[in-house]
Structure formats: structure tokens, C-alpha cells
Amino acid sequence: MNKLKVNTGNLEASSGLLKTKQHFVILDGLRGVAALAVVIFHFMEWVHPPDSGKIFIGHGFLAVDFFFCLSGFVIGYAYDDRIGKMGFMEFFKARLIRLHPLVILGSVLGLLAFLFDPFAAYTGAYGTGKLILVFLCSALLIPYPVMEERAFNLFGLNAPSWSLFWEYVANIVYALILYRLSRRYLTVLTVLAAVTLCFVSYRAGNLLGGWSGENFWDGGARIFYSFSAGLLIYRSNWIIKNRLGFIGLAILLSLAFVMPYFKWNWVAETMVVLFYFPLLVALGAGSSLSPGLKKLCVFSGNISYPLYMTHYAVIWMFGNYFTSSKPGANELFLIVSIGTVLLVGVAYVVMVAYDIPVRRYLSSKWRQR
């Protein structure tokens, strides 16, 4: 395996338990591409149902499966040789510092959007006590699918948090079980996860589930396979040397999100998740990057998580505007285009003014202890 190094994407290395590792810079860039796909998909699914075949990015939700696969690869590389010394609690503290500040901020933004949405006046139907409970469950990542007007999302105030819930589950399972498994047993587990994923996709007709109460366990199947596959890629040294570069791989990744719906859609989605995304991770880890694109990839990777966790408050407001006003195609194009650019800008501000300072503060407190 080419011993390129990967940054864990956080400040947990400053604790002294982890040594700083370099980026797989192209994978960082691809993470940003996937985050943009999620944002555009969330805008467009208000215009047409995802399975209608009318959305040009109708498979943008599969970006979450790419995130899961990438997470398995990165966690394996960052922690396989360290977690034995760290121990479970130190590992989980590191992950909390990395992930949870934006979980909380996303919940706060979601609450503010719910209370002050200019296109849907708050009626007070939930009452102060219940609304506080909804917020606390969102901030603490406790699934609470009670908001009917928000399609019974597991986290009504910030819908994308469903994937963070499963990310935490995967991290816990990794720290307790997966890091101890040999490659042979991990392979068996990944095959079993693949069978489970096929069953879920066949039963539902797609891999869109995981975000609501009625399809809760579909999310478990999605991360069960993709996280295991990413971990297996790292442990098997499946890094494929190539010259596709960031642009080539970004185009290949985007093709998965814009592929059309057809009769055997569940098969196509399953094949993408089972084989195509792991292949792209292996290619991204082994590809070369031109110096001119390095800053773009670093920026793309840095804003990907803030963008993913802060955009949905705006999406709810857009949905209420679209439902009440029914804007035309030209207006929609402007709203989605300008909205996406502004959300990227907001994500950058959030990263610089909130996420990095908070994680730095928490890391320093951790070191002191």
C-alpha cells in the first residue's frame, strides 16, 4: 500500500493521543462534491418526488452512502494502529469533539427556522415543553420522529442528523468490535452487510431510507455495508494508482447522482453502493493531484461537514415558500443556484467562526485533563 496519509478531518490530533496525518486531498475534495449534491438534491426534491424521474440529480441522496464508505476508510487509517492505546472512552471523546458541535448548531438553526420561518407562521401547536424536548433530542441525537409536518423525520429540526446518528453507532461498533477483527472476519461481515443491503433495497425499491421512523432500520443497513467496505478497502490495501485526478473523479462521482430512474432502479442503486463507491474511494486514495487544484480540494473538504449540517434550516423555508408560491422554472433556477452558493458561504463562516474555535477549545480542555 502506498503510505499516503490522511487527516482525520478534525483537531483531535492536538490531544497528544494522535499524531497529525496528512490528507488524502482528493478524497477531501470528493467529500465536498458529495455535500453539494446533497444540498441541490434537497432543494429539488421539493419540486418533484425523488422517484419521479424528473429530478436531474434524483440520486443525490446516495452521497450519504459515499460519506459512510469514506468514513470507514478514514477511521480505519486514522485509528487502527492507535485505538488500542487510546481506549474506547478517549476515542469516543475525540469523535464527539469532531462531530457534535455542528450537531448542536444544526439543531439551533433548525429551531430558529421553525419558529421564525417567514413562509410558515409558527402556530404554537407543540407547546413549549414539547418543543424543548424536540430540540434536546435533536441536540443529543436521540431519534424522536413526532413532527408530522416534517414527514416524521428522526430529527425534525435538522433532518440530516439521521446519518450522524448512524455514524455514531458505527464509531461505537468500530471501537468495541471492528478494530479487533482480522481482515478475514471483516470480509465475512462485509459480505453479510451486502446481502442485508440488497434485501433492504429490493423491499423498498430504493436506498432512500434511514431518515424517518418508518424506515429507521434502512439507515442501519446502509452504514453497515458502506462503513465496513471502507474499512476493508484500507485494511486490504486496495489503493489504485491512477491519473484521473480530482476533476475526473468528481465527474465520475457526480454520474452516480444524476443517473436516471428506470424499472430496475433498486438494482442500479445497490450496484453503485456495493461496488462503484468503494471503487471511487480506492481510486481517490491513489490518484495524483495537480498543484493548482489542491486549494480547491482542501476548501471543498473543509466546508463539506459544516455545509451538510447547516443547510437544512434553509431547505425547510424554501419548501414552505415553494408550496405556497409555486414559483416558475426560471425563478427556481435562480433560487437554487444563488441559495447553494450562499449556503456554501454560510458553511465557511460557520467553520471559521464556530466549528474550528469550539473544537480547538474542547481539545485544549481535553489536553489539560
Short mmCIF file of N, CA and C in Angstrom, two decimals, residues 142-254:
data_model
loop_
_atom_site.label_atom_id
_atom_site.label_comp_id
_atom_site.label_asym_id
_atom_site.label_seq_id
_atom_site.Cartn_x
_atom_site.Cartn_y
_atom_site.Cartn_z
N ILE A 142 -30.97 11.86 19.79
CA ILE A 142 -31.92 10.83 20.22
C ILE A 142 -33.08 10.85 19.24
N PRO A 143 -33.26 9.83 18.44
CA PRO A 143 -34.35 9.84 17.44
C PRO A 143 -35.70 10.10 18.09
N TYR A 144 -36.45 11.03 17.50
CA TYR A 144 -37.75 11.42 18.05
C TYR A 144 -38.65 11.87 16.89
N PRO A 145 -39.15 10.91 16.10
CA PRO A 145 -39.92 11.24 14.90
C PRO A 145 -41.38 11.56 15.20
N VAL A 146 -41.65 12.79 15.66
CA VAL A 146 -43.01 13.16 16.06
C VAL A 146 -43.57 14.32 15.24
N MET A 147 -42.77 14.94 14.39
CA MET A 147 -43.24 16.14 13.68
C MET A 147 -43.88 15.73 12.35
N GLU A 148 -45.20 15.66 12.37
CA GLU A 148 -45.94 15.19 11.19
C GLU A 148 -45.71 16.09 9.98
N GLU A 149 -45.68 17.40 10.21
CA GLU A 149 -45.50 18.34 9.10
C GLU A 149 -44.09 18.26 8.51
N ARG A 150 -43.22 17.53 9.17
CA ARG A 150 -41.87 17.32 8.65
C ARG A 150 -41.63 15.84 8.37
N ALA A 151 -42.69 15.18 7.93
CA ALA A 151 -42.62 13.79 7.43
C ALA A 151 -42.05 12.82 8.44
N PHE A 152 -42.23 13.12 9.73
CA PHE A 152 -41.75 12.25 10.79
C PHE A 152 -40.26 11.93 10.66
N ASN A 153 -39.48 12.97 10.31
CA ASN A 153 -38.03 12.82 10.33
C ASN A 153 -37.57 12.40 11.71
N LEU A 154 -36.52 11.59 11.76
CA LEU A 154 -35.97 11.20 13.06
C LEU A 154 -35.59 12.43 13.87
N PHE A 155 -35.12 13.46 13.17
CA PHE A 155 -34.72 14.71 13.80
C PHE A 155 -35.40 15.84 13.04
N GLY A 156 -36.57 16.21 13.50
CA GLY A 156 -37.38 17.17 12.77
C GLY A 156 -36.76 18.53 12.62
N LEU A 157 -35.90 18.94 13.54
CA LEU A 157 -35.29 20.26 13.44
C LEU A 157 -34.09 20.29 12.51
N ASN A 158 -33.47 19.15 12.28
CA ASN A 158 -32.32 19.09 11.36
C ASN A 158 -32.24 17.70 10.76
N ALA A 159 -32.97 17.50 9.68
CA ALA A 159 -33.15 16.17 9.10
C ALA A 159 -31.84 15.42 8.81
N PRO A 160 -30.77 16.07 8.31
CA PRO A 160 -29.55 15.31 8.01
C PRO A 160 -28.89 14.65 9.21
N SER A 161 -29.32 15.00 10.41
CA SER A 161 -28.71 14.40 11.60
C SER A 161 -28.92 12.89 11.67
N TRP A 162 -29.87 12.36 10.88
CA TRP A 162 -30.09 10.91 10.92
C TRP A 162 -28.81 10.16 10.57
N SER A 163 -28.06 10.69 9.61
CA SER A 163 -26.83 9.99 9.21
C SER A 163 -25.75 10.12 10.28
N LEU A 164 -25.77 11.23 11.04
CA LEU A 164 -24.82 11.37 12.14
C LEU A 164 -25.14 10.40 13.26
N PHE A 165 -26.42 10.14 13.49
CA PHE A 165 -26.80 9.12 14.47
C PHE A 165 -26.17 7.79 14.11
N TRP A 166 -26.30 7.38 12.86
CA TRP A 166 -25.73 6.10 12.44
C TRP A 166 -24.21 6.15 12.39
N GLU A 167 -23.65 7.33 12.13
CA GLU A 167 -22.19 7.47 12.18
C GLU A 167 -21.68 7.20 13.59
N TYR A 168 -22.38 7.72 14.59
CA TYR A 168 -22.00 7.44 15.97
C TYR A 168 -22.11 5.95 16.28
N VAL A 169 -23.20 5.33 15.81
CA VAL A 169 -23.36 3.90 16.04
C VAL A 169 -22.19 3.14 15.43
N ALA A 170 -21.83 3.49 14.19
CA ALA A 170 -20.71 2.81 13.53
C ALA A 170 -19.41 3.02 14.28
N ASN A 171 -19.19 4.24 14.78
CA ASN A 171 -17.97 4.51 15.55
C ASN A 171 -17.90 3.69 16.82
N ILE A 172 -19.03 3.55 17.49
CA ILE A 172 -19.06 2.74 18.72
C ILE A 172 -18.77 1.27 18.40
N VAL A 173 -19.42 0.76 17.34
CA VAL A 173 -19.20 -0.63 16.95
C VAL A 173 -17.74 -0.83 16.53
N TYR A 174 -17.18 0.15 15.83
CA TYR A 174 -15.78 0.07 15.45
C TYR A 174 -14.88 -0.05 16.67
N ALA A 175 -15.11 0.84 17.66
CA ALA A 175 -14.24 0.87 18.83
C ALA A 175 -14.37 -0.37 19.69
N LEU A 176 -15.55 -0.97 19.70
CA LEU A 176 -15.77 -2.15 20.54
C LEU A 176 -15.46 -3.46 19.83
N ILE A 177 -15.68 -3.50 18.51
CA ILE A 177 -15.60 -4.78 17.79
C ILE A 177 -14.72 -4.73 16.55
N LEU A 178 -15.04 -3.80 15.63
CA LEU A 178 -14.46 -3.87 14.29
C LEU A 178 -12.95 -3.73 14.28
N TYR A 179 -12.40 -2.89 15.14
CA TYR A 179 -10.95 -2.70 15.07
C TYR A 179 -10.20 -3.96 15.51
N ARG A 180 -10.88 -4.85 16.23
CA ARG A 180 -10.26 -6.09 16.68
C ARG A 180 -10.34 -7.20 15.63
N LEU A 181 -11.23 -7.04 14.65
CA LEU A 181 -11.46 -8.12 13.68
C LEU A 181 -10.30 -8.24 12.71
N SER A 182 -9.97 -9.46 12.37
CA SER A 182 -9.00 -9.69 11.31
C SER A 182 -9.65 -9.36 9.97
N ARG A 183 -8.83 -9.24 8.95
CA ARG A 183 -9.36 -8.91 7.63
C ARG A 183 -10.32 -10.00 7.14
N ARG A 184 -10.03 -11.26 7.48
CA ARG A 184 -10.91 -12.35 7.04
C ARG A 184 -12.30 -12.19 7.63
N TYR A 185 -12.39 -11.94 8.92
CA TYR A 185 -13.70 -11.81 9.55
C TYR A 185 -14.40 -10.51 9.10
N LEU A 186 -13.61 -9.48 8.86
CA LEU A 186 -14.20 -8.25 8.35
C LEU A 186 -14.79 -8.47 6.96
N THR A 187 -14.13 -9.29 6.15
CA THR A 187 -14.65 -9.61 4.82
C THR A 187 -15.98 -10.34 4.92
N VAL A 188 -16.05 -11.32 5.82
CA VAL A 188 -17.31 -12.06 6.02
C VAL A 188 -18.41 -11.10 6.46
N LEU A 189 -18.09 -10.22 7.38
CA LEU A 189 -19.07 -9.25 7.88
C LEU A 189 -19.54 -8.34 6.75
N THR A 190 -18.62 -7.90 5.91
CA THR A 190 -18.98 -7.01 4.80
C THR A 190 -19.88 -7.72 3.80
N VAL A 191 -19.63 -8.99 3.54
CA VAL A 191 -20.50 -9.76 2.64
C VAL A 191 -21.90 -9.89 3.23
N LEU A 192 -22.00 -10.18 4.52
CA LEU A 192 -23.31 -10.24 5.17
C LEU A 192 -24.02 -8.90 5.10
N ALA A 193 -23.27 -7.82 5.26
CA ALA A 193 -23.85 -6.48 5.17
C ALA A 193 -24.35 -6.21 3.75
N ALA A 194 -23.62 -6.72 2.75
CA ALA A 194 -24.04 -6.53 1.37
C ALA A 194 -25.36 -7.25 1.09
N VAL A 195 -25.50 -8.45 1.63
CA VAL A 195 -26.75 -9.20 1.47
C VAL A 195 -27.90 -8.44 2.13
N THR A 196 -27.65 -7.91 3.31
CA THR A 196 -28.68 -7.13 4.01
C THR A 196 -29.08 -5.91 3.20
N LEU A 197 -28.10 -5.23 2.63
CA LEU A 197 -28.38 -4.04 1.83
C LEU A 197 -29.21 -4.39 0.60
N CYS A 198 -28.90 -5.50 -0.04
CA CYS A 198 -29.68 -5.94 -1.20
C CYS A 198 -31.13 -6.19 -0.82
N PHE A 199 -31.33 -6.82 0.30
CA PHE A 199 -32.70 -7.09 0.76
C PHE A 199 -33.46 -5.79 1.03
N VAL A 200 -32.82 -4.86 1.70
CA VAL A 200 -33.46 -3.58 2.01
C VAL A 200 -33.81 -2.83 0.72
N SER A 201 -32.89 -2.80 -0.22
CA SER A 201 -33.12 -2.10 -1.47
C SER A 201 -34.25 -2.74 -2.27
N TYR A 202 -34.27 -4.06 -2.32
CA TYR A 202 -35.32 -4.78 -3.04
C TYR A 202 -36.69 -4.54 -2.41
N ARG A 203 -36.74 -4.61 -1.09
CA ARG A 203 -38.01 -4.45 -0.38
C ARG A 203 -38.58 -3.05 -0.57
N ALA A 204 -37.72 -2.03 -0.46
CA ALA A 204 -38.19 -0.64 -0.54
C ALA A 204 -38.25 -0.12 -1.97
N GLY A 205 -37.52 -0.77 -2.89
CA GLY A 205 -37.46 -0.28 -4.26
C GLY A 205 -36.39 0.79 -4.47
N ASN A 206 -35.69 1.15 -3.40
CA ASN A 206 -34.62 2.15 -3.49
C ASN A 206 -33.81 2.10 -2.19
N LEU A 207 -32.80 2.97 -2.13
CA LEU A 207 -31.98 3.07 -0.92
C LEU A 207 -32.14 4.44 -0.28
N LEU A 208 -33.34 4.96 -0.32
CA LEU A 208 -33.60 6.30 0.19
C LEU A 208 -33.86 6.33 1.68
N GLY A 209 -34.02 5.18 2.33
CA GLY A 209 -34.47 5.14 3.71
C GLY A 209 -33.40 5.43 4.74
N GLY A 210 -33.88 5.54 5.99
CA GLY A 210 -33.00 5.76 7.12
C GLY A 210 -33.30 7.03 7.87
N TRP A 211 -34.06 7.93 7.27
CA TRP A 211 -34.24 9.27 7.82
C TRP A 211 -35.52 9.44 8.64
N SER A 212 -36.45 8.49 8.59
CA SER A 212 -37.71 8.65 9.30
C SER A 212 -38.00 7.44 10.17
N GLY A 213 -39.06 7.56 10.98
CA GLY A 213 -39.41 6.47 11.88
C GLY A 213 -39.75 5.20 11.15
N GLU A 214 -40.45 5.30 10.02
CA GLU A 214 -40.92 4.10 9.34
C GLU A 214 -39.83 3.37 8.58
N ASN A 215 -38.74 4.05 8.24
CA ASN A 215 -37.64 3.38 7.53
C ASN A 215 -36.33 3.46 8.32
N PHE A 216 -36.46 3.58 9.63
CA PHE A 216 -35.31 3.76 10.53
C PHE A 216 -34.20 2.74 10.28
N TRP A 217 -34.54 1.45 10.22
CA TRP A 217 -33.52 0.42 10.13
C TRP A 217 -32.83 0.36 8.78
N ASP A 218 -33.43 0.99 7.76
CA ASP A 218 -32.75 1.07 6.47
C ASP A 218 -31.43 1.83 6.60
N GLY A 219 -31.42 2.83 7.47
CA GLY A 219 -30.17 3.57 7.71
C GLY A 219 -29.10 2.68 8.29
N GLY A 220 -29.48 1.76 9.17
CA GLY A 220 -28.52 0.82 9.73
C GLY A 220 -27.92 -0.07 8.66
N ALA A 221 -28.76 -0.52 7.73
CA ALA A 221 -28.26 -1.37 6.63
C ALA A 221 -27.31 -0.60 5.74
N ARG A 222 -27.61 0.67 5.50
CA ARG A 222 -26.77 1.48 4.61
C ARG A 222 -25.38 1.68 5.21
N ILE A 223 -25.32 2.03 6.49
CA ILE A 223 -23.99 2.25 7.07
C ILE A 223 -23.29 0.93 7.39
N PHE A 224 -24.06 -0.11 7.69
CA PHE A 224 -23.48 -1.42 7.99
C PHE A 224 -22.58 -1.86 6.84
N TYR A 225 -23.08 -1.72 5.60
CA TYR A 225 -22.25 -2.14 4.47
C TYR A 225 -21.17 -1.12 4.15
N SER A 226 -21.55 0.15 3.95
CA SER A 226 -20.59 1.12 3.42
C SER A 226 -19.43 1.38 4.37
N PHE A 227 -19.70 1.48 5.66
CA PHE A 227 -18.61 1.69 6.62
C PHE A 227 -17.68 0.48 6.63
N SER A 228 -18.25 -0.72 6.64
CA SER A 228 -17.43 -1.94 6.62
C SER A 228 -16.60 -2.02 5.34
N ALA A 229 -17.22 -1.66 4.21
CA ALA A 229 -16.50 -1.70 2.94
C ALA A 229 -15.34 -0.72 2.94
N GLY A 230 -15.55 0.49 3.46
CA GLY A 230 -14.47 1.46 3.53
C GLY A 230 -13.33 0.98 4.41
N LEU A 231 -13.68 0.37 5.53
CA LEU A 231 -12.66 -0.18 6.43
C LEU A 231 -11.90 -1.31 5.75
N LEU A 232 -12.62 -2.14 5.01
CA LEU A 232 -11.98 -3.26 4.30
C LEU A 232 -11.04 -2.76 3.21
N ILE A 233 -11.41 -1.69 2.52
CA ILE A 233 -10.53 -1.11 1.50
C ILE A 233 -9.19 -0.73 2.12
N TYR A 234 -9.25 -0.07 3.27
CA TYR A 234 -7.99 0.33 3.92
C TYR A 234 -7.18 -0.88 4.33
N ARG A 235 -7.81 -1.84 5.00
CA ARG A 235 -7.06 -2.98 5.53
C ARG A 235 -6.56 -3.91 4.44
N SER A 236 -7.17 -3.87 3.28
CA SER A 236 -6.75 -4.73 2.17
C SER A 236 -5.78 -4.03 1.24
N ASN A 237 -5.43 -2.79 1.55
CA ASN A 237 -4.50 -2.02 0.71
C ASN A 237 -5.03 -1.82 -0.70
N TRP A 238 -6.34 -1.69 -0.84
CA TRP A 238 -6.93 -1.51 -2.16
C TRP A 238 -6.87 -0.04 -2.56
N ILE A 239 -5.68 0.43 -2.80
CA ILE A 239 -5.46 1.79 -3.28
C ILE A 239 -4.95 1.67 -4.71
N ILE A 240 -5.73 2.21 -5.64
CA ILE A 240 -5.45 2.02 -7.06
C ILE A 240 -4.76 3.25 -7.63
N LYS A 241 -3.54 3.10 -8.06
CA LYS A 241 -2.80 4.19 -8.66
C LYS A 241 -3.44 4.57 -10.00
N ASN A 242 -3.62 5.88 -10.21
CA ASN A 242 -4.25 6.32 -11.46
C ASN A 242 -3.95 7.81 -11.66
N ARG A 243 -4.32 8.30 -12.83
CA ARG A 243 -4.10 9.71 -13.16
C ARG A 243 -5.41 10.44 -13.44
N LEU A 244 -6.49 9.94 -12.90
CA LEU A 244 -7.78 10.59 -13.13
C LEU A 244 -7.84 11.98 -12.52
N GLY A 245 -7.20 12.16 -11.39
CA GLY A 245 -7.19 13.46 -10.75
C GLY A 245 -8.54 13.84 -10.16
N PHE A 246 -8.58 15.01 -9.54
CA PHE A 246 -9.80 15.43 -8.86
C PHE A 246 -10.95 15.65 -9.83
N ILE A 247 -10.70 16.32 -10.94
CA ILE A 247 -11.77 16.63 -11.89
C ILE A 247 -12.38 15.34 -12.45
N GLY A 248 -11.53 14.42 -12.87
CA GLY A 248 -12.03 13.17 -13.42
C GLY A 248 -12.85 12.38 -12.42
N LEU A 249 -12.35 12.31 -11.18
CA LEU A 249 -13.07 11.56 -10.15
C LEU A 249 -14.34 12.28 -9.71
N ALA A 250 -14.31 13.62 -9.71
CA ALA A 250 -15.52 14.37 -9.36
C ALA A 250 -16.61 14.13 -10.40
N ILE A 251 -16.24 14.04 -11.66
CA ILE A 251 -17.21 13.74 -12.71
C ILE A 251 -17.78 12.33 -12.53
N LEU A 252 -16.90 11.38 -12.26
CA LEU A 252 -17.37 10.00 -12.06
C LEU A 252 -18.30 9.91 -10.85
N LEU A 253 -17.98 10.62 -9.78
CA LEU A 253 -18.85 10.61 -8.61
C LEU A 253 -20.19 11.25 -8.93
N SER A 254 -20.17 12.35 -9.65
CA SER A 254 -21.41 13.05 -9.98
C SER A 254 -22.32 12.21 -10.86
#
